[in-house]
XYZ file of C-alpha atoms in Angstrom:
766
model
C -20.667 -43.085 -19.046
C -22.107 -41.185 -16.306
C -19.932 -38.391 -15.772
C -18.586 -38.155 -11.614
C -17.044 -35.914 -9.661
C -13.841 -38.149 -8.927
C -13.181 -38.307 -12.299
C -12.000 -35.018 -12.441
C -10.221 -35.842 -9.067
C -8.406 -39.222 -9.922
C -7.243 -38.699 -13.471
C -3.589 -38.916 -13.627
C -1.249 -38.231 -16.788
C -0.732 -41.851 -17.912
C -4.101 -42.380 -18.020
C -4.356 -39.059 -20.531
C -1.040 -40.373 -22.690
C -2.841 -43.936 -23.013
C -6.387 -42.066 -24.314
C -4.511 -40.144 -26.512
C -1.494 -41.149 -27.810
C 1.403 -38.643 -25.755
C 4.138 -37.210 -28.010
C 6.331 -35.318 -26.543
C 5.273 -33.334 -24.185
C 2.998 -32.900 -22.012
C 1.208 -29.791 -24.533
C 1.054 -32.103 -27.318
C -0.986 -34.426 -25.228
C -3.511 -31.561 -24.165
C -3.557 -30.119 -27.735
C -4.237 -32.788 -29.287
C -6.758 -34.785 -26.888
C -8.647 -30.839 -27.671
C -8.720 -31.413 -31.239
C -9.810 -34.667 -30.669
C -12.864 -33.571 -28.559
C -13.512 -30.369 -31.393
C -13.950 -33.259 -34.022
C -17.764 -33.554 -35.342
C -17.420 -36.770 -36.280
C -17.510 -37.981 -32.382
C -20.783 -39.581 -31.278
C -22.981 -37.094 -29.587
C -22.856 -38.383 -25.812
C -19.201 -38.993 -25.717
C -17.618 -37.448 -22.724
C -14.220 -38.320 -22.815
C -12.303 -35.523 -23.462
C -14.907 -34.037 -19.807
C -12.251 -36.505 -18.062
C -9.860 -33.357 -18.161
C -11.136 -30.771 -16.603
C -9.185 -31.419 -13.614
C -6.148 -31.631 -15.488
C -7.501 -27.807 -17.252
C -7.849 -26.455 -13.655
C -4.464 -27.788 -12.321
C -2.748 -26.369 -14.914
C -4.429 -22.929 -15.034
C -3.285 -22.725 -11.531
C 0.435 -23.596 -12.051
C 1.704 -20.447 -13.473
C 5.141 -21.300 -14.754
C 3.351 -23.171 -17.415
C 2.918 -20.663 -20.072
C 0.438 -21.746 -22.482
C -2.074 -22.171 -19.785
C -1.686 -18.427 -17.640
C -3.777 -17.575 -20.686
C -5.853 -20.140 -21.428
C -7.848 -18.947 -24.039
C -4.496 -19.217 -26.381
C -5.216 -22.492 -26.411
C -8.910 -22.928 -25.831
C -10.181 -20.223 -28.185
C -9.112 -22.822 -31.444
C -11.577 -25.664 -29.866
C -14.503 -23.355 -28.806
C -16.511 -26.508 -29.620
C -15.048 -28.503 -26.458
C -16.007 -26.036 -24.717
C -19.157 -25.634 -25.126
C -19.375 -29.568 -24.812
C -18.045 -29.359 -21.417
C -20.915 -26.641 -20.039
C -23.873 -28.910 -20.376
C -21.506 -32.241 -18.497
C -20.801 -29.064 -16.263
C -24.230 -28.435 -15.011
C -25.281 -31.599 -14.976
C -23.340 -31.902 -11.286
C -25.542 -29.032 -9.810
C -28.319 -31.996 -8.189
C -25.019 -33.928 -7.257
C -23.466 -29.823 -5.733
C -27.220 -29.558 -3.854
C -27.013 -33.005 -2.351
C -23.370 -32.329 -1.194
C -24.635 -29.173 0.357
C -27.719 -30.635 2.057
C -25.198 -33.671 3.283
C -22.925 -31.236 4.312
C -19.856 -33.151 2.264
C -17.627 -29.942 2.049
C -15.174 -31.881 0.461
C -17.365 -32.644 -2.699
C -19.048 -29.279 -2.923
C -16.060 -27.308 -2.415
C -14.803 -29.965 -5.525
C -17.167 -29.245 -8.145
C -17.157 -25.664 -7.137
C -13.714 -25.280 -8.157
C -14.150 -26.888 -11.731
C -17.354 -24.291 -12.329
C -15.529 -21.416 -11.390
C -11.951 -22.300 -13.370
C -14.637 -22.880 -16.305
C -15.929 -19.793 -15.827
C -13.280 -17.251 -15.407
C -10.313 -18.714 -17.565
C -12.944 -18.993 -20.304
C -16.274 -16.540 -19.935
C -14.800 -14.468 -22.887
C -14.815 -17.119 -25.284
C -18.032 -18.129 -23.736
C -19.456 -14.644 -24.360
C -18.531 -14.779 -27.708
C -20.819 -17.748 -28.437
C -23.704 -15.509 -29.000
C -26.453 -17.965 -29.620
C -25.933 -20.521 -26.821
C -26.053 -17.459 -24.068
C -28.448 -19.304 -21.664
C -25.883 -22.059 -21.249
C -23.387 -19.675 -20.257
C -25.830 -17.627 -18.260
C -26.843 -20.586 -16.247
C -23.293 -21.129 -15.292
C -23.481 -17.534 -13.822
C -26.070 -18.451 -12.005
C -24.567 -22.035 -10.531
C -21.112 -19.902 -9.502
C -23.621 -17.836 -7.884
C -24.701 -21.044 -6.123
C -21.578 -21.186 -5.029
C -21.038 -17.923 -3.994
C -23.333 -17.777 -1.522
C -23.548 -21.444 -0.706
C -25.541 -21.654 2.860
C -23.332 -21.136 6.042
C -20.787 -18.840 7.402
C -17.038 -18.392 5.683
C -14.793 -19.874 7.124
C -16.271 -21.987 9.943
C -19.195 -23.763 8.111
C -17.568 -23.372 4.315
C -14.596 -22.371 2.358
C -16.232 -22.420 -0.656
C -17.490 -18.818 -1.647
C -14.299 -16.646 -1.376
C -13.404 -18.905 -4.122
C -15.854 -17.564 -7.018
C -15.050 -13.661 -6.075
C -12.288 -13.112 -9.206
C -14.966 -14.750 -11.242
C -17.539 -11.629 -10.523
C -14.265 -9.316 -11.888
C -13.098 -11.331 -14.691
C -16.810 -11.108 -15.854
C -17.900 -8.307 -15.078
C -14.075 -6.949 -17.197
C -15.432 -9.052 -20.478
C -18.659 -7.779 -20.383
C -17.739 -4.383 -20.321
C -14.882 -4.641 -22.938
C -17.183 -5.424 -25.593
C -18.703 -2.540 -28.164
C -21.025 -0.177 -27.069
C -24.077 -2.186 -28.626
C -22.807 -6.144 -27.691
C -22.121 -4.369 -24.667
C -25.460 -2.855 -24.454
C -27.094 -6.358 -25.280
C -25.021 -7.998 -22.603
C -25.820 -5.331 -19.728
C -29.771 -6.338 -19.987
C -28.802 -10.148 -19.237
C -26.031 -9.040 -16.234
C -27.345 -6.461 -14.649
C -30.263 -8.114 -12.696
C -27.659 -11.266 -11.673
C -25.530 -8.464 -10.453
C -27.678 -7.142 -8.259
C -29.287 -10.677 -7.294
C -24.346 -11.115 -6.745
C -25.071 -8.280 -4.254
C -27.647 -10.046 -2.201
C -26.168 -12.946 -1.885
C -22.740 -10.957 -1.153
C -24.328 -8.606 1.484
C -26.020 -11.797 3.257
C -22.488 -14.031 3.493
C -20.875 -10.569 4.408
C -23.347 -11.016 7.977
C -22.169 -11.562 11.063
C -23.113 -15.145 12.832
C -26.116 -14.971 16.194
C -23.968 -13.822 18.729
C -23.476 -16.735 20.855
C -21.839 -18.339 17.389
C -19.478 -15.604 16.764
C -18.587 -15.314 20.412
C -17.716 -19.447 20.365
C -15.261 -18.854 17.069
C -11.399 -18.534 17.852
C -9.274 -15.612 16.715
C -7.997 -17.192 14.298
C -11.656 -17.635 12.638
C -12.569 -14.398 13.328
C -9.572 -12.566 11.487
C -10.326 -14.721 8.543
C -14.133 -13.940 8.943
C -12.654 -9.908 8.700
C -10.552 -10.401 5.815
C -13.070 -11.961 3.686
C -15.915 -9.055 4.705
C -12.699 -6.977 3.233
C -13.353 -8.654 -0.033
C -16.368 -8.618 -0.013
C -16.361 -4.793 0.239
C -13.532 -5.006 -2.771
C -15.780 -7.307 -4.763
C -19.327 -4.393 -4.315
C -16.934 -1.893 -4.765
C -15.882 -3.065 -8.114
C -19.306 -3.627 -8.987
C -20.637 -0.559 -8.679
C -18.765 0.328 -12.128
C -21.449 -1.612 -13.609
C -24.140 -0.847 -11.453
C -23.939 2.712 -10.705
C -26.135 5.338 -8.507
C -28.667 2.354 -8.901
C -26.978 0.027 -6.703
C -27.147 2.865 -3.869
C -30.782 3.952 -4.172
C -31.212 -0.120 -4.099
C -29.343 -0.522 -0.652
C -30.806 2.460 0.461
C -34.966 1.255 -0.117
C -33.848 -1.832 1.762
C -32.140 -0.180 4.730
C -35.446 1.732 4.797
C -37.529 -0.609 4.079
C -35.755 -2.686 6.967
C -35.766 0.196 9.855
C -39.660 1.300 8.962
C -41.230 -1.863 8.647
C -43.735 -2.435 12.413
C -43.794 -5.583 11.899
C -40.761 -7.656 12.254
C -38.080 -5.951 13.902
C -34.730 -5.922 11.936
C -31.885 -8.417 13.036
C -28.589 -6.174 13.723
C -26.821 -8.547 11.252
C -29.366 -7.639 8.427
C -28.701 -3.671 9.403
C -25.216 -3.892 9.860
C -24.558 -5.896 6.499
C -26.254 -3.001 4.560
C -24.860 -0.313 6.022
C -21.272 -2.125 5.184
C -22.588 -2.777 1.303
C -23.130 1.063 1.508
C -19.877 1.751 3.655
C -17.626 -0.695 0.999
C -18.773 1.875 -2.431
C -18.938 5.442 0.080
C -15.459 4.407 0.685
C -13.824 4.613 -2.653
C -16.252 6.318 -5.409
C -17.256 9.945 -5.310
C -21.195 9.940 -4.009
C -21.361 13.606 -3.872
C -23.862 13.670 -6.043
C -25.988 10.855 -4.617
C -29.099 11.788 -3.977
C -29.860 8.951 -1.495
C -27.266 9.939 0.549
C -29.185 12.697 2.803
C -31.826 10.114 3.682
C -29.231 7.368 4.558
C -28.060 10.201 7.305
C -31.801 10.281 7.914
C -31.734 6.602 8.790
C -29.389 6.793 11.471
C -31.494 7.311 14.204
C -34.138 4.724 13.238
C -30.916 1.875 13.551
C -31.331 0.776 17.428
C -27.581 0.176 18.442
C -26.921 -2.222 20.813
C -24.256 -3.662 19.447
C -20.158 -3.149 19.166
C -20.158 -4.457 15.343
C -23.291 -2.778 14.267
C -21.678 0.960 15.520
C -18.206 -0.084 14.854
C -20.309 0.016 10.809
C -21.986 3.562 11.175
C -19.252 5.014 12.457
C -17.419 4.055 9.582
C -19.820 4.954 7.204
C -20.188 8.291 8.961
C -16.404 8.194 7.967
C -17.048 7.643 4.349
C -19.375 10.225 3.548
C -16.704 12.988 5.148
C -16.283 14.507 1.831
C -19.796 14.309 0.656
C -20.212 16.311 4.442
C -17.836 19.118 3.207
C -20.720 19.662 0.624
C -23.514 19.926 2.459
C -22.295 21.091 6.029
C -26.060 21.465 7.215
C -25.886 17.807 8.002
C -22.901 17.526 10.049
C -25.168 18.412 13.194
C -26.966 15.153 12.006
C -23.534 12.539 12.182
C -21.806 14.761 14.783
C -23.218 13.854 18.076
C -22.969 10.142 17.290
C -19.216 9.892 16.329
C -18.386 11.777 20.072
C -20.440 9.783 21.609
C -18.687 7.123 20.435
C -15.855 8.254 21.637
C -15.962 7.492 24.981
C -16.872 3.761 24.376
C -12.956 1.454 24.290
C -15.071 -0.918 21.809
C -15.050 1.877 19.425
C -11.899 3.101 19.316
C -10.720 2.785 16.094
C -13.844 3.576 14.347
C -14.810 6.762 15.983
C -10.921 8.485 16.136
C -10.544 7.805 12.788
C -14.412 8.938 11.811
C -13.751 11.533 13.908
C -10.206 12.624 12.227
C -11.506 12.072 8.733
C -14.408 14.604 9.580
C -12.342 17.055 11.096
C -9.838 16.948 7.950
C -12.284 17.431 5.478
C -14.737 20.113 6.644
C -12.740 22.010 9.280
C -14.001 25.044 8.046
C -17.218 23.860 8.853
C -16.915 22.401 12.199
C -15.921 26.321 14.133
C -19.384 25.893 15.882
C -18.907 22.818 17.135
C -15.128 23.209 17.867
C -15.520 23.574 21.596
C -17.241 20.650 22.092
C -14.625 19.164 20.243
C -12.612 19.846 21.774
C -13.928 19.823 24.816
C -14.991 15.833 24.070
C -11.153 14.666 22.791
C -9.677 16.112 25.689
C -11.584 13.922 28.483
C -11.299 11.049 26.884
C -7.407 11.509 26.437
C -7.185 12.550 30.067
C -8.812 9.616 31.005
C -6.587 6.966 28.742
C -9.561 5.604 26.787
C -7.986 4.793 24.433
C -4.700 2.867 23.145
C -2.131 5.061 22.141
C -2.721 5.011 17.941
C -5.817 5.950 18.332
C -4.256 8.929 20.280
C -2.002 9.980 18.274
C -4.924 9.580 15.817
C -7.009 11.949 17.614
C -4.315 14.661 18.269
C -4.244 14.563 14.617
C -7.965 15.548 14.749
C -7.557 18.533 16.918
C -4.523 19.611 14.622
C -7.038 19.604 11.766
C -9.905 21.523 13.166
C -7.559 23.368 15.224
C -5.958 24.612 11.943
C -9.515 26.383 11.194
C -9.508 28.519 13.502
C -8.333 32.111 14.251
C -4.726 32.492 15.831
C -6.688 33.434 19.306
C -8.500 30.706 19.915
C -5.732 28.274 18.356
C -3.159 29.581 21.441
C -6.387 28.932 23.895
C -7.764 25.726 23.253
C -3.954 24.858 23.019
C -2.766 25.957 26.082
C -6.212 24.066 27.556
C -5.194 21.439 25.406
C -1.556 20.437 26.309
C -0.839 22.212 29.498
C -1.872 19.305 31.379
C 0.895 16.910 29.480
C 3.452 19.685 29.919
C 2.852 19.677 33.609
C 3.549 15.734 33.619
C 6.526 15.829 31.560
C 7.976 18.645 33.999
C 7.519 16.148 37.110
C 8.938 13.183 34.826
C 12.074 15.127 33.275
C 12.895 15.707 37.170
C 12.150 11.387 38.352
C 14.562 9.058 38.091
C 15.026 7.405 34.589
C 12.926 4.017 34.546
C 10.798 1.567 32.083
C 7.632 2.914 33.295
C 8.346 6.840 33.207
C 10.129 6.280 29.669
C 6.916 5.332 27.747
C 5.499 8.195 29.190
C 7.593 10.422 28.025
C 7.637 8.706 24.191
C 3.279 8.862 24.947
C 3.668 12.937 25.647
C 5.928 14.017 22.778
C 4.244 11.672 20.267
C 0.592 13.324 21.385
C 2.764 16.207 20.024
C 4.797 15.540 17.350
C 1.405 14.296 15.711
C -0.395 17.175 17.149
C 1.701 19.702 15.249
C 1.650 17.213 12.629
C -1.776 18.630 10.993
C -2.435 21.946 12.874
C -0.780 23.986 9.611
C -2.697 27.360 9.912
C -0.623 28.618 6.568
C -2.586 29.924 2.984
C -1.234 27.372 0.675
C -4.423 25.124 1.422
C -5.855 24.396 -1.523
C -9.260 24.178 0.333
C -8.733 27.906 1.105
C -8.082 28.807 -2.927
C -11.390 27.403 -3.684
C -13.363 28.338 -0.810
C -12.933 32.100 -0.946
C -15.522 32.754 1.641
C -14.054 30.385 4.344
C -10.941 31.811 3.654
C -9.202 33.131 6.885
C -7.153 36.084 6.736
C -3.424 36.358 6.611
C -1.771 35.269 9.725
C 0.421 37.801 11.306
C 3.166 37.436 13.794
C 4.780 34.063 14.813
C 2.957 30.685 14.355
C 0.928 29.123 17.050
C 3.156 26.134 17.190
C 6.326 27.845 16.916
C 4.973 29.863 20.128
C 4.603 26.358 22.127
C 7.724 25.142 20.909
C 9.218 28.243 22.074
C 7.933 27.556 25.507
C 8.585 23.665 25.882
C 11.938 23.822 23.668
C 13.703 24.061 26.929
C 11.912 21.362 28.914
C 13.059 19.384 26.241
C 16.252 20.062 25.923
C 15.719 19.627 30.156
C 14.244 15.558 28.632
C 17.147 15.356 26.643
C 19.782 16.246 29.046
C 18.404 12.960 31.034
C 17.211 10.274 28.394
C 20.529 11.443 25.641
C 21.512 7.514 25.707
C 17.997 6.401 25.195
C 17.221 6.332 21.227
C 14.098 5.574 21.383
C 12.988 8.983 23.634
C 16.115 11.248 21.202
C 13.537 10.037 18.166
C 10.332 11.374 20.092
C 11.503 14.929 20.889
C 13.590 14.616 16.583
C 9.593 13.583 15.531
C 8.264 16.903 17.449
C 10.705 19.253 15.274
C 11.275 17.266 12.001
C 6.760 17.076 11.643
C 6.668 20.480 13.007
C 9.409 22.342 10.442
C 7.528 20.050 7.075
C 4.348 21.392 8.094
C 5.391 24.779 8.477
C 8.521 25.062 6.182
C 9.426 29.057 6.514
C 7.595 29.790 9.507
C 9.752 27.573 11.440
C 12.578 29.638 10.611
C 12.823 31.355 14.180
C 13.830 28.207 15.811
C 16.230 27.383 13.173
C 19.540 28.979 15.453
C 17.873 26.912 18.893
C 17.397 23.505 16.863
C 20.656 23.681 15.172
C 22.560 24.023 18.385
C 20.457 21.518 20.170
C 20.878 18.839 17.452
C 24.682 19.442 17.252
C 24.821 19.203 21.130
C 22.911 15.846 21.373
C 25.099 14.901 17.924
C 28.153 15.692 19.732
C 27.075 13.157 22.417
C 25.615 9.529 21.231
C 25.502 9.960 17.340
C 21.461 8.370 16.340
C 19.919 8.397 13.177
C 16.970 10.580 13.991
C 19.073 13.586 14.606
C 20.884 12.971 11.075
C 17.389 12.949 9.568
C 16.484 16.033 10.878
C 19.759 17.686 10.015
C 18.715 16.844 6.967
C 15.078 17.838 7.092
C 16.991 21.597 7.835
C 19.323 21.570 5.162
C 16.439 20.890 2.028
C 14.466 23.968 3.868
C 16.685 26.178 5.663
C 20.206 26.329 3.864
C 18.985 28.603 0.954
C 18.367 31.468 2.898
C 21.306 33.815 3.895
C 20.019 34.381 7.025
C 20.137 30.982 8.225
C 22.528 29.849 6.565
C 25.805 29.836 9.018
C 23.714 27.723 12.323
C 22.842 25.172 8.859
C 26.746 24.869 8.224
C 27.868 24.532 11.246
C 25.704 22.189 12.153
C 26.328 20.216 9.148
C 30.147 20.407 9.129
C 29.994 19.393 13.078
C 27.565 15.746 12.069
C 29.786 15.401 8.616
C 32.995 15.192 11.252
C 31.246 13.470 13.744
C 30.246 10.520 11.476
C 33.438 10.454 9.878
C 35.032 9.938 12.670
C 32.718 7.107 13.464
C 33.868 5.328 9.897
C 37.283 5.247 11.404
C 35.828 3.378 14.855
C 33.971 1.300 12.387
C 30.415 1.893 10.948
C 29.189 -1.702 10.382
C 27.418 -1.658 13.902
C 25.465 1.642 12.784
C 23.971 0.839 9.238
C 20.795 3.283 10.223
C 23.739 6.229 10.750
C 24.897 5.636 7.523
C 21.834 5.224 5.301
C 21.097 8.740 6.892
C 23.940 10.100 6.645
C 24.457 9.488 3.034
C 20.815 10.529 2.107
C 21.617 14.214 4.436
C 25.334 14.323 1.780
C 22.824 13.792 -1.208
C 20.714 16.438 -0.213
C 22.965 19.255 1.200
C 24.478 19.126 -3.245
C 21.093 18.763 -4.348
C 20.354 22.142 -2.694
C 23.655 23.491 -1.536
C 26.389 22.130 -3.189
C 28.897 25.204 -1.747
C 28.673 23.207 1.554
C 31.081 20.994 -0.178
C 33.556 23.836 -0.678
C 34.449 24.577 2.734
C 38.285 23.927 3.923
C 36.621 22.206 7.348
C 35.256 19.622 5.196
C 37.465 16.125 3.672
C 35.494 15.694 0.976
C 38.300 12.148 -0.001
C 36.735 11.017 3.246
C 33.013 11.695 2.386
C 34.111 10.022 -1.086
C 35.837 6.833 0.344
C 32.713 6.351 3.253
C 30.508 6.591 0.642
C 32.668 3.725 -1.777
C 32.557 1.386 1.641
C 28.818 1.917 1.998
C 28.111 0.377 -1.367
C 29.465 -2.819 0.162
C 27.150 -2.806 3.217
C 24.307 -6.120 3.318
C 21.387 -3.408 3.869
C 19.782 -2.610 0.730
C 18.700 0.583 2.084
C 22.061 1.669 3.093
C 23.641 0.659 -0.561
C 20.318 2.967 -2.317
C 20.930 5.521 0.043
C 24.860 5.902 -0.724
C 24.214 5.035 -4.398
C 21.512 7.954 -4.331
C 24.541 10.137 -2.966
C 26.903 10.015 -5.576
C 23.863 9.931 -8.472
C 24.238 14.010 -6.796
C 28.268 13.887 -6.485
C 29.366 12.904 -9.721
C 27.327 15.573 -11.594
C 29.329 18.128 -9.564
C 32.609 17.343 -10.682
C 33.104 20.403 -12.966
C 31.020 22.515 -10.446
C 33.082 22.086 -7.029
C 37.008 21.652 -7.541
C 37.071 19.351 -4.455
C 34.967 17.402 -6.226
C 36.553 17.139 -9.388
C 39.785 16.659 -7.592
C 38.485 13.489 -5.554
C 37.196 11.703 -8.589
C 40.645 12.244 -10.561
C 42.572 10.853 -7.768
C 39.997 8.109 -6.111
C 37.012 7.735 -8.690
C 38.392 4.254 -9.733
C 37.769 2.800 -6.014
C 33.825 3.953 -7.025
C 34.023 1.882 -10.010
C 35.663 -1.103 -8.684
C 32.965 -1.010 -6.055
C 29.882 -0.857 -8.268
C 31.304 -4.060 -10.918
C 31.955 -5.889 -7.330
C 28.036 -4.970 -6.052
C 26.969 -6.055 -10.237
C 29.581 -9.234 -9.930
C 27.287 -10.365 -7.452
C 28.517 -9.092 -4.348
C 24.808 -7.222 -3.961
C 21.325 -8.381 -4.093
C 20.188 -8.737 -7.862
C 17.325 -6.062 -6.598
C 20.186 -3.510 -6.514
C 21.235 -3.521 -9.665
C 19.430 -0.515 -10.881
C 21.121 1.909 -8.843
C 24.639 0.521 -9.281
C 23.726 0.820 -13.385
C 22.494 4.522 -12.405
C 26.659 5.338 -11.414
C 27.618 3.661 -14.479
C 25.392 5.786 -16.348
C 26.643 8.574 -14.591
C 30.404 8.078 -14.809
C 29.984 7.487 -18.284
C 28.094 10.721 -18.884
C 30.111 13.086 -16.699
C 33.677 11.068 -16.194
C 33.392 9.138 -19.428
C 37.833 9.677 -20.352
C 38.587 8.483 -16.889
C 35.186 5.738 -17.381
C 37.247 4.651 -20.704
C 41.156 3.764 -18.540
C 39.310 2.813 -15.382
C 37.441 -0.074 -17.361
C 40.080 -1.240 -19.398
C 42.150 -1.551 -16.086
C 39.705 -3.191 -13.876
C 38.619 -5.699 -16.355
C 41.912 -6.961 -17.110
C 42.105 -8.302 -13.523
C 41.650 -12.032 -13.934
C 38.424 -13.259 -11.928
C 37.006 -9.778 -11.743
C 34.699 -9.277 -10.920
C 33.588 -12.607 -11.175
C 35.674 -15.816 -12.469
C 31.922 -16.689 -13.843
C 33.048 -14.420 -16.642
C 35.239 -14.374 -19.960
C 37.038 -12.202 -21.279
C 35.043 -12.034 -24.238
C 32.316 -11.337 -22.599
C 33.417 -8.599 -20.417
C 35.208 -7.069 -23.409
C 31.501 -6.788 -25.162
C 29.762 -5.662 -22.199
C 32.826 -2.476 -22.106
C 32.112 -1.323 -25.311
C 28.322 -1.548 -24.813
C 28.669 0.434 -21.390
C 31.052 2.898 -23.184
C 28.529 3.564 -26.305
C 26.018 4.599 -24.467
C 26.085 7.760 -22.890
C 22.366 8.889 -23.311
C 19.724 6.248 -22.689
C 19.857 5.119 -18.967
C 17.217 2.530 -19.273
C 19.667 0.880 -22.155
C 22.181 0.712 -19.224
C 20.367 -0.707 -16.494
C 19.012 -3.473 -19.171
C 22.929 -4.424 -19.979
C 24.144 -4.547 -16.161
C 20.728 -7.216 -15.631
C 22.420 -9.445 -18.078
C 26.345 -8.892 -17.369
C 24.488 -9.835 -13.215
C 23.617 -12.981 -14.280
C 26.228 -13.530 -16.158
C 28.384 -13.354 -13.657
C 26.358 -14.978 -11.264
C 26.080 -17.870 -13.544
C 22.401 -17.524 -14.070
C 21.993 -16.200 -17.251
C 19.469 -18.255 -19.178
C 18.137 -20.267 -16.142
C 14.328 -20.392 -15.751
C 14.781 -19.344 -12.443
C 15.753 -16.135 -13.854
C 13.370 -15.997 -16.862
C 10.899 -13.070 -15.693
C 13.791 -11.116 -14.568
């Protein structure tokens, strides 16, 4: 009987059972069907087993079926059946072509799903049949047709995207063979993959301008994602085709741009550049001999379209590392980038490309620095770009200025930020309103992003490897510190007006936090002033951003004797105020609790002697940590567990810590067991297990007693666990004092028992 797609799509389990005498399960039914199909006694024209291809496809998509998650585990015993399926699948080609011509999307889509399922799940098995390589190659070419099916995705077709994973699988299978067999298959399939590149670049082309303008925003977004998938595929294919792929793309682009007979469409040019960009973004092209020629072709490109201009920019950005090794070529591309900065439609591509160039090539941009700063300052003042791109542009300028001499940095900083400082002074005197707030946050964001990347220290790896470019060691204050000192009083003035606004406070803290992270010890002159300001801020209105900045200060400066007094005073003040907040009810401030727990952990890690201060109520701190374990926010619970992981090992080193554990340690154990018993998310079991491990390792004698007492309570930590299960858990925990991973496994097992989930399908992969 003729083979029809409708057979695949309409087959039912009852039909399967009737034909192949079902035994107990669907698995038995299908294995029996395969065994029957594999029998050499069947007539040569028999196609009955092919009725099961649709069911086979559905099983492969159903990841809950273990045997079909790896289809080869069953089908490898029945290779003959697979070989019989190939010609039958190939016989659908005429029907596929007819469906495409007639615009029958449903039929063409169904056939493509069938051949892709067959090829993708069994490519290794079919490749192993060396004497049948031609039939499998024919199937591959049929899938190639599905990849290049006519029409623009997703408006005219939605089939081509189904095939992309197949090409990954086939390549992996070919490259997994031994060298000799791999060489044979590469001779066959390298031309196929070169053809695939052509097909993918054709599919990646934009439609005509009028057609694209008629697309909905959702269709444009789907097309963008589809192009990203194509880009990922091209990057992966490079592993097989190597440098020859770049040469191939370059030759095509060169012929296209130098042809005098037919002017190239911008879509064709853009697609070839997109292919090159896709590879250059992820693959090291520093040794490619085609990149200079590619850059030489840029002047020939008639950039009269936003999509084409975007791709030109992104391609230049992908070559930033190559430009760092070939600085003579910077002058060929930098004018294009600076010109594009003035076009708001090219905002993302031009600014991100300039940022990459400034980051990778900063020591080679000295001749162009003045022009880059001038153009950037102009577009910033004209407010051409959106906020996020303005921040990127400031980061780019930070990279650029880092390579200049201190005098030049200060001169450029003065011209760059003076307009913003003047605007900020004006805003500080005005009555607060939403418009002023946005402007203040924007200016503070510009400064913080500039200071994030402006780093003149000599620990830069680039300077270690490029002695000829190495600048002399900077003597005197860091330029960023000088600027911060100049604007410090202005920032305090802004804070005095906006202290009740969390977003403004966060923006202020971000300036100093990013500066501290970048400058490290160079920030030292600002430590006393900043500690004083942070104390005043937190005393007025406690906010998480202030705690985070305090934690950063503790991390970097607490170990230095000269800076310890202001750091200690700030730490004790923040701790005291936060403990008062706990007394009032901390549930409305999970972000503050989260940051506070991280601060305590950092203090124990960097300067444990802070917990020896008479002004610190260690017992109250401990109890707040136990309370924080019961918060519903996972991040807060993790931070609390992190605090105890630093706290418990100090019980022998710090007398106040040891005393608190002796008196109230059982509360911590109870809170931990309650979380394991079901009060906390199962995703948090590892941090809770780590607390048990630390108790076992550092407080074993206490833990033995506490566990025994806690587990005697009926229904604790869950009414679902029996006394025997609890005793078994306790015994296993107490025996394991070395292997943290085993403790985690025990806790995961026990929490399933506590939740009544042990042994259920729901937790099969847990």
